[in-house]
Every structure is written in structure tokens, then in C-alpha cells.
Tab-separated table of C-alpha atoms in Angstrom:
chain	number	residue	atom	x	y	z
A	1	UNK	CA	99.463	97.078	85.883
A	2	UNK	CA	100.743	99.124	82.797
A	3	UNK	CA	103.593	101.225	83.186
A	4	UNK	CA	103.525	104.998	81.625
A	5	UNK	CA	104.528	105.718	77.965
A	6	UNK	CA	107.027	108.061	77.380
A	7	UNK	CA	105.080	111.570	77.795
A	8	UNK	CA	102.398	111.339	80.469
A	9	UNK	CA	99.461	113.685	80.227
A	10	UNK	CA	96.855	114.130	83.311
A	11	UNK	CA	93.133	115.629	83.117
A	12	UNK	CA	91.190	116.536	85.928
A	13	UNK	CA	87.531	117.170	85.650
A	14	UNK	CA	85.609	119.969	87.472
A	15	UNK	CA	83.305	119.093	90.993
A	16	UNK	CA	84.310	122.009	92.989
A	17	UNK	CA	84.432	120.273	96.928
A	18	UNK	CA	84.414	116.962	94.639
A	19	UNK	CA	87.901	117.582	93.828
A	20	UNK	CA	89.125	116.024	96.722
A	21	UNK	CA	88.794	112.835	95.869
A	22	UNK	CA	91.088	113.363	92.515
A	23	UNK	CA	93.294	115.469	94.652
A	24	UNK	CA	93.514	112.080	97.937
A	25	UNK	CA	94.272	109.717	95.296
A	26	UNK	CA	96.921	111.721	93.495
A	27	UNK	CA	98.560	112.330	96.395
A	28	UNK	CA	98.830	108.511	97.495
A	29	UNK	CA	100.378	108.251	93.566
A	30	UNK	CA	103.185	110.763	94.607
A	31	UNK	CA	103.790	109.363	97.584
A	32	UNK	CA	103.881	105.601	96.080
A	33	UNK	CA	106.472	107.369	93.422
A	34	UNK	CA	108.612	109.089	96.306
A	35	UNK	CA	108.509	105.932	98.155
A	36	UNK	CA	109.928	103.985	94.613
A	37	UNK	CA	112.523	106.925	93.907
A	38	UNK	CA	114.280	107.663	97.428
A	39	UNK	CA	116.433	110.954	97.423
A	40	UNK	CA	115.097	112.355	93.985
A	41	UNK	CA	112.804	114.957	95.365
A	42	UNK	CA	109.879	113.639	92.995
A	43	UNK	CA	107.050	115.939	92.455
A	44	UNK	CA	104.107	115.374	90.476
A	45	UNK	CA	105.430	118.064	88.000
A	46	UNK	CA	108.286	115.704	87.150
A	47	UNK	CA	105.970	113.007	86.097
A	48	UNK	CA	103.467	114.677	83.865
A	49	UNK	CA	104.270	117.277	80.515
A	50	UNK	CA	100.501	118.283	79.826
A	51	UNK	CA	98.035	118.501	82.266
A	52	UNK	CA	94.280	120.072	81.675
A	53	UNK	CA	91.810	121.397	83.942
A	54	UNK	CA	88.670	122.710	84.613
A	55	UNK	CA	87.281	124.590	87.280
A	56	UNK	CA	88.432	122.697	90.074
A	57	UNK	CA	91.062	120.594	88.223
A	58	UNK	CA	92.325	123.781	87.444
A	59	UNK	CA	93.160	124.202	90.990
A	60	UNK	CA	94.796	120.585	91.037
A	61	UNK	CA	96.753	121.434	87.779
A	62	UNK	CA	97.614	124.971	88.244
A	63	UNK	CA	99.071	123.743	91.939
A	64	UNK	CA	101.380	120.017	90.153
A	65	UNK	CA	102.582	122.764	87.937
A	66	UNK	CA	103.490	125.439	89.925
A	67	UNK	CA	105.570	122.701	92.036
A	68	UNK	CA	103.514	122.124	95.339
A	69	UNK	CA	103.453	118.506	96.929
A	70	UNK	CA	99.559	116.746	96.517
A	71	UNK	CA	99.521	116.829	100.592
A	72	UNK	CA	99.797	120.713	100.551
A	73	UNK	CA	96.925	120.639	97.949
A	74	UNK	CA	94.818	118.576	99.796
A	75	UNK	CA	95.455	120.875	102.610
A	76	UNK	CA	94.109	124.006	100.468
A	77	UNK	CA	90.981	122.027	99.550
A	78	UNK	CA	90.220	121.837	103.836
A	79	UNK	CA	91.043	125.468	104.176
A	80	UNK	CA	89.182	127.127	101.476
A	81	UNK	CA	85.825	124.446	101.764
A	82	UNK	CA	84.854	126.429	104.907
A	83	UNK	CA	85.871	129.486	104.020
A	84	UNK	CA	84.097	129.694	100.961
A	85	UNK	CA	81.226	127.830	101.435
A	86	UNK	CA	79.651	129.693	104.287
A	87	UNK	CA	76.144	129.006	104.684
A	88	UNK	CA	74.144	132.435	104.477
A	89	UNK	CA	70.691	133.517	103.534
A	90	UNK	CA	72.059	134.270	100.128
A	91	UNK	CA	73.252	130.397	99.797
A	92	UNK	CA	69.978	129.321	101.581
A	93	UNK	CA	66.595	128.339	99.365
A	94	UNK	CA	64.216	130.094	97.870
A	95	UNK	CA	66.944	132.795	98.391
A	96	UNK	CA	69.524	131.810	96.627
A	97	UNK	CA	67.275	132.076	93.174
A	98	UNK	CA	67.040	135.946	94.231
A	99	UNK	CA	70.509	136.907	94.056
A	100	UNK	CA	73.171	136.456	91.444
A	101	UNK	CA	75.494	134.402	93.075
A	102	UNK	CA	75.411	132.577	96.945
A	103	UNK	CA	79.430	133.054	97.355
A	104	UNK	CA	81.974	135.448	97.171
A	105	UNK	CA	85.410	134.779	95.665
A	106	UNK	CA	87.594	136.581	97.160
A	107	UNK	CA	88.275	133.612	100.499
A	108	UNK	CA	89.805	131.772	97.257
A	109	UNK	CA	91.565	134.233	95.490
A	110	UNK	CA	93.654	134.624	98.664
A	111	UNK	CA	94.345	131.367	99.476
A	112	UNK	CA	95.325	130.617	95.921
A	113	UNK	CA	97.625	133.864	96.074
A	114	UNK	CA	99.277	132.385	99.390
A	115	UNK	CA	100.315	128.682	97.106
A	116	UNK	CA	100.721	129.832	93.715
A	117	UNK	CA	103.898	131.828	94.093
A	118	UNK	CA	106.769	132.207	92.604
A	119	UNK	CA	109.624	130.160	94.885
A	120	UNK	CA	112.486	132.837	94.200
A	121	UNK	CA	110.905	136.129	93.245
A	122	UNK	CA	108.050	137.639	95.594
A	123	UNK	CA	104.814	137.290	93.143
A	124	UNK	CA	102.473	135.419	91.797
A	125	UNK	CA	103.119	132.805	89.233
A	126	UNK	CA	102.192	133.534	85.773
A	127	UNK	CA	101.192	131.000	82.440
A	128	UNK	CA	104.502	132.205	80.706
A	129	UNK	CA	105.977	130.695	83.879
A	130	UNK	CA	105.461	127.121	82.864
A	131	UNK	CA	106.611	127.753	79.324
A	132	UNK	CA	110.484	129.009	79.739
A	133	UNK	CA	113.999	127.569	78.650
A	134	UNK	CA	114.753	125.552	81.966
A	135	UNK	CA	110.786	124.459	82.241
A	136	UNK	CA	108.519	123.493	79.841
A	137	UNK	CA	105.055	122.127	81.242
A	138	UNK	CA	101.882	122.808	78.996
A	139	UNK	CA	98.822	123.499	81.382
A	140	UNK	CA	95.312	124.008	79.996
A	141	UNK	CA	93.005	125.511	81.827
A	142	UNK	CA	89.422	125.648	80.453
A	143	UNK	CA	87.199	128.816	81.031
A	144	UNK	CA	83.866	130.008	79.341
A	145	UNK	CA	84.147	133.808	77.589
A	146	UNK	CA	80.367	134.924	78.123
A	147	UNK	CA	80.972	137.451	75.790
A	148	UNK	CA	82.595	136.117	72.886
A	149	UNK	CA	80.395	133.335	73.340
A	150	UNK	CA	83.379	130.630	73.154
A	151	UNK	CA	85.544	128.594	75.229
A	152	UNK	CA	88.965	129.388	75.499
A	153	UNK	CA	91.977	127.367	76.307
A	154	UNK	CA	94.485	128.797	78.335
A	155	UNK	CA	98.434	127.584	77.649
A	156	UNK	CA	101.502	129.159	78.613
A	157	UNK	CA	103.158	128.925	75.213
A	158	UNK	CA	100.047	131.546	73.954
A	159	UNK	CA	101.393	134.751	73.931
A	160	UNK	CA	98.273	136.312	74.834
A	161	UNK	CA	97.590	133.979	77.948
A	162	UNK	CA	101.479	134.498	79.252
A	163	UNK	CA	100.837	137.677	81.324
A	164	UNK	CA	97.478	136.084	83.392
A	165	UNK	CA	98.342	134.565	86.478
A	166	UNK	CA	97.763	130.997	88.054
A	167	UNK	CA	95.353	132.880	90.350
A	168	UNK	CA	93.176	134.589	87.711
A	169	UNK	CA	93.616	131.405	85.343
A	170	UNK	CA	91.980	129.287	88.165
A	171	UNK	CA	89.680	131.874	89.578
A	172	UNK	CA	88.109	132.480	86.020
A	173	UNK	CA	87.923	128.739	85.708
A	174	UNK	CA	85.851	127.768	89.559
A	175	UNK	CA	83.558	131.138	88.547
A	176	UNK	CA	80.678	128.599	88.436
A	177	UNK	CA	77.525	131.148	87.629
A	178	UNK	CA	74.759	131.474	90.711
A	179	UNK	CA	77.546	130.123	92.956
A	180	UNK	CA	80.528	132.856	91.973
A	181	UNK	CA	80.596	136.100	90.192
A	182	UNK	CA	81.783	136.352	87.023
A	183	UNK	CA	85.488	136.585	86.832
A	184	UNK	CA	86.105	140.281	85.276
A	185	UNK	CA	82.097	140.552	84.629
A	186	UNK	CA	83.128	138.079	81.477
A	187	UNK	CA	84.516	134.343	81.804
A	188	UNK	CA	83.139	131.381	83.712
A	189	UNK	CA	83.429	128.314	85.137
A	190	UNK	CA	84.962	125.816	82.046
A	191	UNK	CA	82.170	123.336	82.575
A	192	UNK	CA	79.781	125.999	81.056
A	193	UNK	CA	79.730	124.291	77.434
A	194	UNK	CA	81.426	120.489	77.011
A	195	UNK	CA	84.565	121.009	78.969
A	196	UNK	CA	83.613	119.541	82.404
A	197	UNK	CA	85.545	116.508	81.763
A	198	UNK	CA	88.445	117.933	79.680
A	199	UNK	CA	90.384	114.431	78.914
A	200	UNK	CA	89.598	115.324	74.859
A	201	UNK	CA	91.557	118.452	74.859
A	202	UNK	CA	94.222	116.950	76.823
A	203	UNK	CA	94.908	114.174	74.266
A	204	UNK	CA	94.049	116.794	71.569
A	205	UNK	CA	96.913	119.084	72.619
A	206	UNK	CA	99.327	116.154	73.164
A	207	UNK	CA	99.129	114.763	69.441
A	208	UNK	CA	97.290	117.215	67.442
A	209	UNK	CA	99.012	120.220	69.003
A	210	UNK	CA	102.146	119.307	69.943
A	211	UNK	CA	102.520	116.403	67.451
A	212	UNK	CA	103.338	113.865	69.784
A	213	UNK	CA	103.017	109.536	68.238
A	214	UNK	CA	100.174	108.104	70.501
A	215	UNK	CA	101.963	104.961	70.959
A	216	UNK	CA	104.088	107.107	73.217
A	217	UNK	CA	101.648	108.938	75.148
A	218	UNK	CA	99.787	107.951	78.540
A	219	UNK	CA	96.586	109.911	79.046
A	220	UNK	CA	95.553	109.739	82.787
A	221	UNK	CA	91.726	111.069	83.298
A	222	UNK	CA	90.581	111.653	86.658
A	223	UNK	CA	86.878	112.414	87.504
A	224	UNK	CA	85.570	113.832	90.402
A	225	UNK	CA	82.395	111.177	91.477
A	226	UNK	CA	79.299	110.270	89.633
A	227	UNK	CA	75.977	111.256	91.756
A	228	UNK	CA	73.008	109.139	92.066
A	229	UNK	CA	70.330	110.070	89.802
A	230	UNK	CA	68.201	112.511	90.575
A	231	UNK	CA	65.698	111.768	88.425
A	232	UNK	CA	62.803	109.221	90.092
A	233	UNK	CA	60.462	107.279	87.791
A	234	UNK	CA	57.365	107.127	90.695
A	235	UNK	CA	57.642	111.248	91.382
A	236	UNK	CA	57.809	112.646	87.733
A	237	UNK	CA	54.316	113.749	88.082
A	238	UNK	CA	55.187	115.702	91.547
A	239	UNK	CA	57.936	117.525	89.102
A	240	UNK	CA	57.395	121.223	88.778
A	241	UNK	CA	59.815	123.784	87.391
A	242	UNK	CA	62.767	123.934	90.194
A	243	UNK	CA	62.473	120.598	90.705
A	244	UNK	CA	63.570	120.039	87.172
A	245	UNK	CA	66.483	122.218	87.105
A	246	UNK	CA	69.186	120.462	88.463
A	247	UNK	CA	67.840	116.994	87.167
A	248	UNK	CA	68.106	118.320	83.664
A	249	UNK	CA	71.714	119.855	84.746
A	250	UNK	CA	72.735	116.305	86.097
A	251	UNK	CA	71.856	114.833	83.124
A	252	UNK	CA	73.865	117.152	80.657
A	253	UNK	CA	76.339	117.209	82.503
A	254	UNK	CA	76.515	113.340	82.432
A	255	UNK	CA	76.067	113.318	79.104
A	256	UNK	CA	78.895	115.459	78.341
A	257	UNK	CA	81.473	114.053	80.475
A	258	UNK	CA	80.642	110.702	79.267
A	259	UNK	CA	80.530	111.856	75.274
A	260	UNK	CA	84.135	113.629	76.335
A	261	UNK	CA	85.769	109.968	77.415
A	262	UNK	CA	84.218	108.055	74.232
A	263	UNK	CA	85.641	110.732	71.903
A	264	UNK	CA	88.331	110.100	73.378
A	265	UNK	CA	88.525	105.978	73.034
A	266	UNK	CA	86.854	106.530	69.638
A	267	UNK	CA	89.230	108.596	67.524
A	268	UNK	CA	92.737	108.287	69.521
A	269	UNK	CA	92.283	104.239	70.762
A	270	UNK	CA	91.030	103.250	67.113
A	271	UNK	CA	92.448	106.124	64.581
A	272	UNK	CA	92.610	103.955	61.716
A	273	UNK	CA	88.904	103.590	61.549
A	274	UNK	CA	88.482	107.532	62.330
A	275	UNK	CA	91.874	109.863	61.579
A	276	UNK	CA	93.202	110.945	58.047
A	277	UNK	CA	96.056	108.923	56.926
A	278	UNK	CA	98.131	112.597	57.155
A	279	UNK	CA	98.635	111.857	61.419
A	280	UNK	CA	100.005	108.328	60.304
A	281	UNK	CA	98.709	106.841	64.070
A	282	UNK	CA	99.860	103.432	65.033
A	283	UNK	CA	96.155	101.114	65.103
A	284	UNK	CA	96.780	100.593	69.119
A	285	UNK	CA	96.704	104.642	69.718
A	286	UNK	CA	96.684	106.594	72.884
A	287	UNK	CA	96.892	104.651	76.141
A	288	UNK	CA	93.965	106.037	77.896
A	289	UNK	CA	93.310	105.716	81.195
A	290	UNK	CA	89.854	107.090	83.286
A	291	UNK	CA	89.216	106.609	86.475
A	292	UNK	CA	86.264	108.027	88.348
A	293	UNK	CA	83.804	106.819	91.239
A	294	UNK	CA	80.117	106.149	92.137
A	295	UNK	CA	78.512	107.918	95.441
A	296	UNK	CA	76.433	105.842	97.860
A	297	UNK	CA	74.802	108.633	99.140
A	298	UNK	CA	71.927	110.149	97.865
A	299	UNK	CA	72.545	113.715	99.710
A	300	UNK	CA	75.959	114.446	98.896
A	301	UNK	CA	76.980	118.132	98.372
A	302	UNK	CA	80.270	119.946	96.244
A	303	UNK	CA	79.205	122.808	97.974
A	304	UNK	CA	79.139	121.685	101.550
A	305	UNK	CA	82.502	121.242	103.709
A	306	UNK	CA	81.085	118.797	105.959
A	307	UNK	CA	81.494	115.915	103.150
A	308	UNK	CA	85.233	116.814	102.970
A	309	UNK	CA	86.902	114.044	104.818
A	310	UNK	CA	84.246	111.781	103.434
A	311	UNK	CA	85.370	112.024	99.905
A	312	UNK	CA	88.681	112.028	101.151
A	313	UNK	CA	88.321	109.008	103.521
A	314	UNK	CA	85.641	106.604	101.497
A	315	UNK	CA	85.709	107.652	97.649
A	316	UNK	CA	89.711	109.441	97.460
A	317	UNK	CA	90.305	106.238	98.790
A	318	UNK	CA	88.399	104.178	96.375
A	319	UNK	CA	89.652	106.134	93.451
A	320	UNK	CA	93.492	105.206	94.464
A	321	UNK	CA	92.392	101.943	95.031
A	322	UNK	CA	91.345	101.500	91.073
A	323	UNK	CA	94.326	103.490	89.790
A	324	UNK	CA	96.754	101.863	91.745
A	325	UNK	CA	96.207	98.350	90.167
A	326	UNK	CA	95.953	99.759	86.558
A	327	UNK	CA	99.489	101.727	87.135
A	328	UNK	CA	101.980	100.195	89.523
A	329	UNK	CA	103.282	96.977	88.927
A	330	UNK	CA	104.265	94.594	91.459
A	331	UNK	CA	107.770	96.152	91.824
A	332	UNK	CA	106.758	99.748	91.482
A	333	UNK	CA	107.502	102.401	88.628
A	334	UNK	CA	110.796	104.046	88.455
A	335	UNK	CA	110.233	107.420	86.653
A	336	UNK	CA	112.237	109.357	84.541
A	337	UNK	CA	111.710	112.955	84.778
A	338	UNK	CA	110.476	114.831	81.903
A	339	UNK	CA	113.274	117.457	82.134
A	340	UNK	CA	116.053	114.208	81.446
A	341	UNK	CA	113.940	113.928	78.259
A	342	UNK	CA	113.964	115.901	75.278
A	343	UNK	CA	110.815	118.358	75.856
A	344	UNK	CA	108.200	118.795	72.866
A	345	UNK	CA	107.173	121.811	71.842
A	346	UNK	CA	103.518	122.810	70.128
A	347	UNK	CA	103.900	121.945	66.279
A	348	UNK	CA	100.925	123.505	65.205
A	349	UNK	CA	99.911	127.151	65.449
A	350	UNK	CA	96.116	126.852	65.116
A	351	UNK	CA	95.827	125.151	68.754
């Protein structure tokens, strides 16, 4: 029951259908906040200055950001699940391992082109957007550059990534290879590499990049469920090939999102111990916050609309549950809007 520091930075990981349950519980945060703050027309935008996401956090980013309520978010996640995830024989095994991807795209791209608008002008929002004189909020959005090989790091203030739009950002980001093709033949879903959990780079940009004192930054990490393990002790001998794949994929991908959180507890929760004296950090650092949820089931799907009210219902629900105690106190949190405070800009040029 910790109130927020002065800057408040959110990271979302990715879990494509899975990001419902970031997406319910954010929601019930707004609405808590509008509840606490009659009349002030809080969004989630006025709340947080960085937020960082991957594939679909990007969507859940992209969307605080470009100034739509949680509930119409949520709303996007019911309308796209069925329209993208349409079972056909190219989604279907053995067939699926035939064909380079089981979806198409384009159901997304035009949802996304129907929320992530500009309010006054008729078109699409844009990254330089987000970074002008009247409003100044620093998304990152993680995507994999096949080519290159790399990952890059979409912000608004990079002159290079100013021109994309909050469509292509996001659509480059979800481009999750055998499920999507590749966004412009080149980038990919931000999980491909270390990035599925993305809470690192969030506190990285807040006090490497934009120079910010941790003692003054909040650092709210949302994941998007933990599945059981796959792997079974008594059936390893049964294991052939395909059966292997996505148990070896679960497993890096826990490994990753776990190694992303204890970076972050290691070097910006103790920097004495781990950061050059040139940062001068306070010894109680960042106040980081990650919040994530186990599944019951053994058969649940990110891919498969039918569990959408389920993760909304049972584990959205369980995910507010454990934020709400470890954010509101017992009289609620009055916000100040970032805009009423003086707005940081990126101090260093190599980010």
C-alpha cells in the first residue's frame, strides 16, 4: 500500500490473447483513479511518463498513449481475438509446420487503424506524436530487425522512429514468426531475443536515458500469466522432436522474462553494490513493482478466443487483486498529472 514516486513508468510484457489479463486489471486501476479524482477526466496517459512494450504490450502502450480509456482497449482485445485467430487448415497441425505463418495481419492492422487516430486531424497517430511541446510521453516499443540482426527500440524523441505510425510500431511488434508475416519482410515480434518482458529497458530509459534519481521513480511491471510446465518428468522418454519444441520455447522464454525482472532488482534496487559511483543512486533505488499470475489450467491458449473472458474473468481479476493492495492505500491515491509537472527530457544521446 505504497503510493507512486514522482515519475511513474509502466511495462507490459508480450502474450498475444494473454494480454487481457494486463489490459482487465489496468482498467480496474483507471477506474479506481477516476473514482478517487471526480471531474478530472483521468486517463491512464496522465498517470504514467514512460511506458514499454512488446508485442502485445505494445498494443496496451501504444493505445494509454494515444489517449484511449482501458475499457475501449479491452474492447479491441474481444474484437480482434476472433478475427484474427480464425481456425483454418493453415492454423491446424501437422499443417501449420507447412506454411510460413497460420494468420494473416491485416484483421489487426485495421482495427488498430480504427483506435489509434489522431483526435483532431483525420490520420493515424505517429511516434513524433507523443514527443511534441504540449505532450511529452516516451513509449518504447520493442521489435526484432531480422536483418540487421538486432533489436531496436522504438521512441518518439528518435528522429528516425518519428515518421512510423502507432499502427506499424505495434504491427511490427505482434509479427510473432509462424503465427504472422514478417512486418515489411524484416522486423518481428520483440520477444524474438530477451525483450518479452521489457521492465529492464523501461527502468533503463527512465534513469540511464533520461537521467531521472531512482528514489523518484515507480516502475510498474505487468506480465501476462505464467503457464504450467510443459515439461513432464514420467514422459521424457515419449519426447520426440515436435514434442520438444515448444517445451524448450517455454523454458527460454521463462528464463528470460525471469532474468529481465532480477536485472532489474539487482542493479536499480541495490546500485551501490552494482552501478559506478558517476549515476550517484540513492542505496534504496528504483521502486519496482511486478505483478504477474499463475494458470490453473493445463490447456490454455494465447492464440484461441474462447479463453478471452476467462483471463479476463479469473486471472485479470486476480492480477488487480495483487496490484491493488501493493498500490492504493486505504484512502485512495490522488494523482497529479504528469503535464502539472515539469516533463524530463532524454539526457543522453546514445539511448
Amino acid at each position: 500500500m505504497k503510493p507512486f514516486r514522482k515519475h511513474v513508468v509502466l511495462s507490459v510484457d508480450g502474450g498475444s490473447l494473454y494480454g487481457v489479463i494486463p489490459a482487465h486489471a489496468l482498467m480496474k486501476l483507471e477506474e479506481h483513479l477516476q473514482e478517487k479524482n471526480p471531474g478530472s477526466d483521468l486517463l491512464l496517459k496522465d498517470v504514467f511518463c514512460i511506458a514499454a512494450g512488446t508485442s502485445t504490450g505494445s498494443i496496451i502502450t501504444a493505445s494509454i498513449f494515444a489517449g484511449l480509456e482501458m475499457k475501449e482497449v479491452l474492447g479491441l482485445y474481444r474484437k480482434i481475438g476472433p478475427k484474427i485467430f480464425k481456425s483454418t487448415l493453415r492454423s491446424t497441425i501437422p499443417f501449420r509446420f507447412l506454411f510460413n505463418y497460420s494468420y494473416h495481419s491485416e484483421p489487426l492492422k485495421k482495427q488498430l487503424e480504427k483506435y489509434l487516430r489522431h483526435k483532431t486531424e483525420a490520420r493515424l497517430l505517429t511516434m513524433g506524436d507523443l514527443w511534441t511541446e504540449d505532450y511529452k510521453r516516451d513509449l518504447v516499443i520493442t521489435l526484432r530487425d531480422m536483418l540487421a540482426p538486432k533489436t531496436c527500440f522504438l521512441k518518439p524523441y528518435k528522429p528516425e522512429y518519428q515518421s512510423w505510425t502507432l499502427v506499424d510500431a505495434v504491427l511490427a511488434s505482434t509479427c510473432i514468426p509462424t503465427a504472422f508475416p514478417l512486418f515489411k519482410n524484416r522486423y518481428a515480434d520483440g520477444g524474438v531475443g530477451s525483450y518479452s518482458n521489457p521492465c529492464f529497458m523501461a527502468a533503463f530509459e527512465a534513469i540511464f536515458c533520461w537521467g531521472l534519481h531512482p528514489d523518484e521513480v515507480t516502475l510498474i511491471s505487468l506480465g501476462t500469466g505464467i503457464e504450467k510446465n510443459k515439461f513432464k518428468e514420467d514422459k521424457v522418454k515419449c519426447y520426440n522432436s515436435l514434442t520438444w519444441v515448444p517445451i524448450v520455447l517455454q523454458q527460454f522464454l521463462d528464463g528470460v522474462n525471469r532474468q529481465q525482472s532480477n536485472s532489474v532488482n539487482t542493479i536499480y534496487r541495490k546500485p551501490e553494490e552494482y552501478i559506478d559511483s558517476w549515476r550517484d543512486l540513492p542505496k534504496g533505488g528504483l521502486d519496482f513493482r511486478r505483478f504477474n499470475v499463475a494458470f490453473d489450467e493445463a490447456d490454455m491458449s494465447s492464440e484461441d478466443p474462447k479463453f478471452i473472458e476467462i483471463l479476463i474473468d479469473k486471472y485479470g481479476n486476480a492480477l488487480w487483486e495483487k496490484m491493488k493492495y501493493n498500490i492504493l492505500d486505504d484512502e485512495g491515491y490522488d494523482i497529479e498529472k504528469p503535464k502539472d509537472l515539469p516533463i524530463p527530457v532524454p539526457i543522453n544521446s546514445d539511448c
